[in-house]
Amino acid sequence: MVSVNNISVSFSGVPLLNSISFVISPKSRIGLTGKNGAGKSTLLKIIAKQASADSGEISMSSDFTVGYLPQQMTYPKGKTVKQEALTAFEEVISIRKNIDLINIKLAERIDYESAEYNSLIEKSAHLHEKFTIHGGNSIEGDTEKILKGLGFLDSDFIRDVAEFSGGWRMRIELAKILLKKPDLLLLDEPTNHLDIESIQWLEDFLKDYYGSIILISHDRAFLDAVTNRTIEIIKSKIYDYKVSFSEFEILRKERIVQQLATYNNQQKMISETEQFIERFRYKATKAVQVQSRIKQLDKVERVEIDETDLSGLTIRFPEAPRSGDVVIDIEEMTKVYDTKTILENIWLTVERGEKIAFVGKNGEGKTTLVRIIKNEIEYRGNVKLGHNVKIGYFAQNQENELDKNKTVFQTLDDIAVGEIRTKLRDILGQFLFSNDDIDKKVEVLSGGERSRLALAKLMLEPYNLLILDEPTNHLDMHSKDILKQALSQFGGTLIVVSHDRNFLQGLCTKIFEFGNKTIKKHSGDIKQFLERKKMDSLKEIEKNKLVQSSENSLKESSQNKEIYEERKKIDKEIRKVKKTIDDVEARVFFLENFIEQCEKKLSSGENITESNFYINFEKSKKELEQKMTDWENLSLEMNLLEEKKQNIN
């Protein structure tokens, strides 16, 4: 268990986090949410001990391990993918090297009865035991399994890390963290560079993960699949909800409505009180009442509305000119890079008004086909655009291709033609660029602002075919919703390359799946497509389960009876300790809530009339301290029992 105690952080005198406190219990699945700049990443860094708080502390046992995946990181070079992933097992590999050295020494000696020889034998046995406990016999298999789950092929294992893009290198870092199996995983936007299949694999992995997880993500579906608790950071404080993200959004709206009602009632009371004070301020007969009302106002704890900034894109694409019935017609198309075939013998037709999603693993040809449609690269075969087709295109790295030396306004003004030039300020306003913002240079804009500016360029003329390659990468959830609504109302043809399931759901009614050099067409939405894919994989899993079950039966029948009885005894002790831990944790939560309520009463200045209030307050603080010590001792006992159980195998 980890306790976050009164963490406070300020930047330039402005509080970012103010006395933040909560407990991360074993098996926690926490989604950390809040608008950009609320302090989410800062809090993760503090828990990971990558940054320091102005005040407060993070409490955890000395042997507790934390794995942290930041949004931005530096990537190592000079190793193959598998070699880099195996650095997660540096301790285990070091043990194996020591074992090998001892074996060499033993092979060279013939003094079998000497104390030195026996000492080497004992040391080797100890190292072998330690090697087994740390999973040394399975590190190769575990590493390949994790890398494949994250989208790497067998052929990628021997490639140099430097050959891969930043997104793929991030996957290697994620693999290293997962392989270390820390007690607490801190993941900051882990799905940013993952395709849909890798995201689903990561979901399943995290669902079964033995430790605790805190993650930051703008992917609703991913949050709902993994988390069952949501902590919102807003106006430097937190709200802790014991629910998934979708349920949190509902409860949050209810909280805002309640706050608003309380705020309005308080404002009415304040207004009436101020009117009374102003009316009778100079009347001697009312002097006592006036002073009483003034003191009353001074004591009022003003209600604040925790509503975040709900401003967002107000996009409406220009009316699409009519195109021919067939928008894209592809026949016998093949694309080869050097000696590698990406797409082979593709036949594909896109008709007017269709809204299509391109999905599949990275590197399977989605962006390649987009570039072929735009006639940017060579290919074999026939690719024809229909009558009067005008393409509007948002590239995956569009925000990085903007001229950094131009201002926001110049970026649009330099390419706008005709009457639309008079509406540039209005267009930029729709994309949240105010009067001051339009004079900013592109080089100072955030990733999200550059994405919005790139999208704004699509408003400068009417298109009837929009091709958007990962348009949501840097957009917050509210902006993604507004973009999705605008695309739903778009009257032309739409092709979206995306790994964001929530964004695609309800937007696209046809799925083109890329894989193995081919493209398969699926009717229906992304949810139906994923359900079908899941069923296919489950069939394979069931086959594997039958084989595994048969193998396990043979193993169990040959087990020694004494080993079985010993395992049964340890399992009973583990269940007993686990129940005690659960009871201690429940008491900890109760005491923390009680102490928090007492502190609120003390800080409010109200008159405390309860008997024994201060005695109970101090007694609870002492009991909490003792319970935290009990929890640490019980956790240590649990770890020892589990290690003992493993050693019986």
XYZ file of C-alpha atoms in Angstrom, residues 78 159 163 172 230 281 287 297 351 456 459 569 590:
13
model
C 23.446 0.563 -29.748
C 17.156 -5.103 -35.353
C 16.128 1.775 -36.648
C 10.414 -1.139 -25.878
C -11.059 7.631 -11.022
C -24.751 50.400 8.534
C -25.174 48.397 15.073
C -19.835 36.978 6.115
C -18.198 5.082 -52.865
C -8.104 24.665 -39.277
C -11.586 24.906 -43.489
C -0.910 -25.627 4.450
C -12.156 4.443 8.113
